Amino acid sequence: MYEMKPEYYTGVDFIDKEHARLFELAQETYDLLHDTAMHYKTNHIIGLISELIDYARTHFTHEEDYQKSIHYPYLAEHAAQHRQFEDSLAQIDLDSISDDYEEQNETIENILNFLINWLINHILKVDMLYVEKQQ
């Protein structure tokens, strides 16, 4: 369901591979949301958020290094959006995730909506700006 589509490709191979991994994490989030056999998801939610934060930081570092290498003039603005993404994930209060199945699913759904909306909008509206600069 969540995967790289042709319109998300930047043409920078390593960035596209990293974006594809972020879509895989979105799919894993979706799968967790729809796993009806698992009634206690808190540990999986914590692991997922941790992996998202770690992987996003790695990706953002690579992307920002690339932007430096091409002398992208809007690097500071772009990096600020990356920090906002990281901050949004870090603000999720993991200690407040209840043992209630419905509340856990609501948390997962909120994470998924945030992740996929941010990812698609960021790639199409922000990342494509440095792609245009290369051409």
mmCIF file of C-alpha atoms in Angstrom, residues 1-2 24-42 44-45 48 100-114 116:
data_model
loop_
_atom_site.group_PDB
_atom_site.id
_atom_site.type_symbol
_atom_site.label_atom_id
_atom_site.label_comp_id
_atom_site.label_asym_id
_atom_site.label_seq_id
_atom_site.Cartn_x
_atom_site.Cartn_y
_atom_site.Cartn_z
ATOM 1 C CA MET A 1 0.000 0.000 0.000
ATOM 2 C CA TYR A 2 2.755 2.468 0.940
ATOM 3 C CA GLU A 24 8.630 0.679 4.013
ATOM 4 C CA LEU A 25 8.463 2.019 7.559
ATOM 5 C CA ALA A 26 5.106 3.593 6.726
ATOM 6 C CA GLN A 27 3.934 0.201 5.456
ATOM 7 C CA GLU A 28 5.160 -1.435 8.659
ATOM 8 C CA THR A 29 3.156 1.156 10.588
ATOM 9 C CA TYR A 30 0.084 0.364 8.511
ATOM 10 C CA ASP A 31 0.600 -3.367 9.055
ATOM 11 C CA LEU A 32 0.869 -2.835 12.811
ATOM 12 C CA LEU A 33 -2.331 -0.806 12.787
ATOM 13 C CA HIS A 34 -4.203 -3.595 11.025
ATOM 14 C CA ASP A 35 -2.753 -6.488 13.013
ATOM 15 C CA THR A 36 -5.857 -7.683 14.832
ATOM 16 C CA ALA A 37 -4.108 -10.635 16.458
ATOM 17 C CA MET A 38 -1.779 -8.401 18.461
ATOM 18 C CA HIS A 39 -3.585 -6.858 21.410
ATOM 19 C CA TYR A 40 -0.625 -5.204 23.099
ATOM 20 C CA LYS A 41 1.198 -2.964 20.642
ATOM 21 C CA THR A 42 2.977 -0.531 22.945
ATOM 22 C CA HIS A 44 6.026 -2.195 18.811
ATOM 23 C CA ILE A 45 4.953 1.453 18.743
ATOM 24 C CA LEU A 48 8.717 1.879 15.411
ATOM 25 C CA ASP A 100 -6.049 -0.014 25.661
ATOM 26 C CA TYR A 101 -6.118 -1.612 22.192
ATOM 27 C CA GLU A 102 -8.194 1.159 20.634
ATOM 28 C CA GLU A 103 -5.971 3.900 22.053
ATOM 29 C CA GLN A 104 -2.882 2.098 20.802
ATOM 30 C CA ASN A 105 -4.397 1.900 17.332
ATOM 31 C CA GLU A 106 -5.293 5.584 17.495
ATOM 32 C CA THR A 107 -1.665 6.386 18.309
ATOM 33 C CA ILE A 108 -0.464 4.233 15.413
ATOM 34 C CA GLU A 109 -2.969 5.845 13.056
ATOM 35 C CA ASN A 110 -1.784 9.317 14.096
ATOM 36 C CA ILE A 111 1.840 8.316 13.493
ATOM 37 C CA LEU A 112 0.961 6.852 10.096
ATOM 38 C CA ASN A 113 -1.012 9.904 8.992
ATOM 39 C CA PHE A 114 1.755 12.231 10.106
ATOM 40 C CA ILE A 116 2.852 9.614 5.110
#
